């Protein structure tokens, strides 16, 4: 089973981007954490990052067509993109919304998500470990599904 881990704008700059909020781990560190976790769980993972909304929409369509689970940090798009939400609504498998920071402790505009009510669940504030938790949950959920 292939799982998509999709990261939105500015997340490619992790490590250099506001390290007081986002920490010192880079996007490359995040990719290796996801790959290590997936290997341990016997899953195939595809980790991607883009600053372009159309590219993200294409990846979400690909996941929808494959019936693949998605772990998504849509970053700023979370708070304003109806297009990303509409693409998420087409997914047929699990969608875990992930944020590195606890968005509920931050500015008011970050406290609304266009994605949460089309997501299966939300993990916010656990840093890069949120991605590993999301992948573990997807694996567990798959195991407990009949058939
Ligand atoms: C974020 C939180 C968003 O509000 C912000 O725009 C991001 C990252 C997070 O991972 O904490 O770019 O999604």
Tab-separated table of C-alpha atoms and ligand atoms in Angstrom:
chain	number	residue	atom	x	y	z
A	1	UNK	CA	0.000	0.000	0.000
A	2	UNK	CA	1.280	3.460	-0.952
A	3	UNK	CA	0.722	6.392	1.422
A	4	UNK	CA	1.182	9.981	0.306
A	5	UNK	CA	2.744	12.507	2.699
A	6	UNK	CA	2.106	15.910	1.130
A	7	UNK	CA	3.545	19.187	2.377
A	8	UNK	CA	2.476	22.651	1.278
A	9	UNK	CA	4.089	26.083	1.027
A	10	UNK	CA	7.186	27.104	2.979
A	11	UNK	CA	7.665	23.634	4.456
A	12	UNK	CA	10.634	23.066	2.147
A	13	UNK	CA	12.371	25.727	4.252
A	14	UNK	CA	12.069	23.801	7.515
A	15	UNK	CA	15.192	24.181	9.620
A	16	UNK	CA	15.740	27.733	8.314
A	17	UNK	CA	12.146	28.900	8.706
A	18	UNK	CA	11.257	30.500	12.094
A	19	UNK	CA	13.117	27.773	14.035
A	20	UNK	CA	11.646	29.060	17.312
A	21	UNK	CA	8.260	27.827	16.027
A	22	UNK	CA	9.094	25.053	13.562
A	23	UNK	CA	12.277	23.656	15.097
A	24	UNK	CA	15.654	22.818	13.599
A	25	UNK	CA	14.740	19.708	11.659
A	26	UNK	CA	14.851	20.166	7.890
A	27	UNK	CA	12.442	18.866	5.255
A	28	UNK	CA	15.076	16.245	4.386
A	29	UNK	CA	14.973	15.092	8.057
A	30	UNK	CA	11.185	14.877	7.822
A	31	UNK	CA	11.470	12.780	4.658
A	32	UNK	CA	13.870	10.320	6.332
A	33	UNK	CA	11.672	10.062	9.435
A	34	UNK	CA	8.649	9.228	7.243
A	35	UNK	CA	10.643	6.729	5.154
A	36	UNK	CA	12.065	4.993	8.249
A	37	UNK	CA	8.636	4.824	9.876
A	38	UNK	CA	6.981	3.494	6.730
A	39	UNK	CA	9.656	0.834	6.294
A	40	UNK	CA	9.136	-0.302	9.886
A	41	UNK	CA	5.400	-0.519	9.195
A	42	UNK	CA	5.819	-2.326	5.879
A	43	UNK	CA	4.260	0.503	3.890
A	44	UNK	CA	5.420	2.408	0.842
A	45	UNK	CA	5.550	6.170	1.376
A	46	UNK	CA	5.801	9.014	-1.110
A	47	UNK	CA	6.840	12.302	0.543
A	48	UNK	CA	6.438	15.464	-1.534
A	49	UNK	CA	6.537	19.213	-0.938
A	50	UNK	CA	5.380	22.086	-3.133
A	51	UNK	CA	4.864	25.833	-2.995
A	52	UNK	CA	2.424	25.627	-5.937
A	53	UNK	CA	-1.241	25.043	-5.263
A	54	UNK	CA	-1.974	23.512	-8.687
A	55	UNK	CA	0.771	20.942	-8.145
A	56	UNK	CA	-0.720	20.013	-4.767
A	57	UNK	CA	-4.169	19.648	-6.373
A	58	UNK	CA	-2.668	17.275	-8.959
A	59	UNK	CA	-1.108	15.118	-6.201
A	60	UNK	CA	-4.392	14.991	-4.288
A	61	UNK	CA	-6.178	13.922	-7.483
A	62	UNK	CA	-3.531	11.195	-7.964
A	63	UNK	CA	-4.165	9.936	-4.410
A	64	UNK	CA	-7.936	10.069	-4.978
A	65	UNK	CA	-7.624	8.029	-8.183
A	66	UNK	CA	-5.377	5.457	-6.446
A	67	UNK	CA	-7.596	5.260	-3.367
A	68	UNK	CA	-4.439	5.985	-1.343
A	69	UNK	CA	-4.309	7.376	2.201
A	70	UNK	CA	-2.915	10.905	2.594
A	71	UNK	CA	-1.050	12.618	5.426
A	72	UNK	CA	-1.353	16.312	4.581
A	73	UNK	CA	0.233	19.436	5.963
A	74	UNK	CA	-1.351	22.023	3.692
A	75	UNK	CA	0.416	24.794	5.685
A	76	UNK	CA	-1.107	28.228	4.936
A	77	UNK	CA	-3.581	26.742	2.386
A	78	UNK	CA	-5.274	25.070	5.358
A	79	UNK	CA	-6.672	28.422	6.372
A	80	UNK	CA	-8.003	29.738	3.072
A	81	UNK	CA	-7.983	27.274	0.165
A	82	UNK	CA	-11.390	26.000	-0.874
A	83	UNK	CA	-9.644	24.360	-3.864
A	84	UNK	CA	-7.430	22.208	-1.595
A	85	UNK	CA	-10.474	21.366	0.518
A	86	UNK	CA	-12.461	20.319	-2.584
A	87	UNK	CA	-9.564	18.079	-3.682
A	88	UNK	CA	-9.385	16.545	-0.184
A	89	UNK	CA	-13.118	15.851	-0.289
A	90	UNK	CA	-12.505	13.572	-3.303
A	91	UNK	CA	-10.144	11.248	-1.397
A	92	UNK	CA	-11.503	7.770	-0.842
A	93	UNK	CA	-9.094	6.608	1.890
A	94	UNK	CA	-7.890	8.111	5.176
A	95	UNK	CA	-6.869	11.763	5.302
A	96	UNK	CA	-4.800	12.864	8.306
A	97	UNK	CA	-4.357	16.638	8.614
A	98	UNK	CA	-1.018	17.388	10.266
A	99	UNK	CA	0.517	20.601	11.616
A	100	UNK	CA	3.931	20.877	13.224
A	101	UNK	CA	2.798	23.622	15.588
A	102	UNK	CA	-0.308	23.676	17.735
A	103	UNK	CA	-2.371	25.971	15.532
A	104	UNK	CA	-4.872	26.489	18.363
A	105	UNK	CA	-2.211	28.296	20.409
A	106	UNK	CA	-1.364	30.677	17.584
A	107	UNK	CA	-3.028	33.588	15.746
A	108	UNK	CA	-6.804	33.454	15.334
A	109	UNK	CA	-6.586	33.087	11.549
A	110	UNK	CA	-4.730	29.785	12.024
A	111	UNK	CA	-7.472	28.383	14.210
A	112	UNK	CA	-9.825	27.822	11.311
A	113	UNK	CA	-9.132	24.956	8.934
A	114	UNK	CA	-10.946	24.384	5.652
A	115	UNK	CA	-9.772	20.769	5.848
A	116	UNK	CA	-10.587	19.405	9.304
A	117	UNK	CA	-14.200	18.513	8.582
A	118	UNK	CA	-13.238	16.537	5.472
A	119	UNK	CA	-10.283	14.878	7.272
A	120	UNK	CA	-10.421	11.609	9.172
A	121	UNK	CA	-8.425	13.175	12.008
A	122	UNK	CA	-6.090	16.023	12.897
A	123	UNK	CA	-2.667	16.023	14.610
A	124	UNK	CA	-1.406	19.458	15.585
A	125	UNK	CA	1.545	20.499	17.742
A	126	UNK	CA	3.669	17.340	17.753
A	127	UNK	CA	6.384	18.633	15.424
A	128	UNK	CA	7.776	16.147	12.901
A	129	UNK	CA	6.657	13.281	15.152
A	130	UNK	CA	3.076	14.088	14.138
A	131	UNK	CA	3.890	12.594	10.720
A	132	UNK	CA	5.192	9.364	12.276
A	133	UNK	CA	2.085	9.179	14.472
A	134	UNK	CA	-0.134	9.693	11.434
A	135	UNK	CA	1.632	6.909	9.496
A	136	UNK	CA	1.359	4.547	12.497
A	137	UNK	CA	-2.343	5.257	12.775
A	138	UNK	CA	-2.901	4.626	9.047
A	139	UNK	CA	-1.063	1.276	9.323
A	140	UNK	CA	-3.031	0.302	12.448
A	141	UNK	CA	-6.322	1.324	10.896
A	142	UNK	CA	-5.580	-0.712	7.765
A	143	UNK	CA	-4.765	-3.784	9.885
A	144	UNK	CA	-8.003	-3.535	11.837
A	145	UNK	CA	-10.164	-3.123	8.713
A	146	UNK	CA	-11.966	-6.305	7.695
A	147	UNK	CA	-10.624	-7.783	4.426
B	1	LIG	C1	1.565	24.847	9.774
B	1	LIG	C2	0.695	25.919	10.453
B	1	LIG	C3	0.160	26.892	9.434
B	1	LIG	O1	-0.642	27.879	10.091
B	1	LIG	C4	1.301	27.606	8.719
B	1	LIG	O2	0.801	28.470	7.713
B	1	LIG	C5	2.323	26.673	8.189
B	1	LIG	C6	2.675	25.476	8.935
B	1	LIG	C7	2.250	23.907	10.791
B	1	LIG	O3	2.742	22.877	10.372
B	1	LIG	O4	2.291	24.215	11.993
B	1	LIG	O5	2.952	26.943	7.158
B	1	LIG	O6	0.738	24.054	8.938
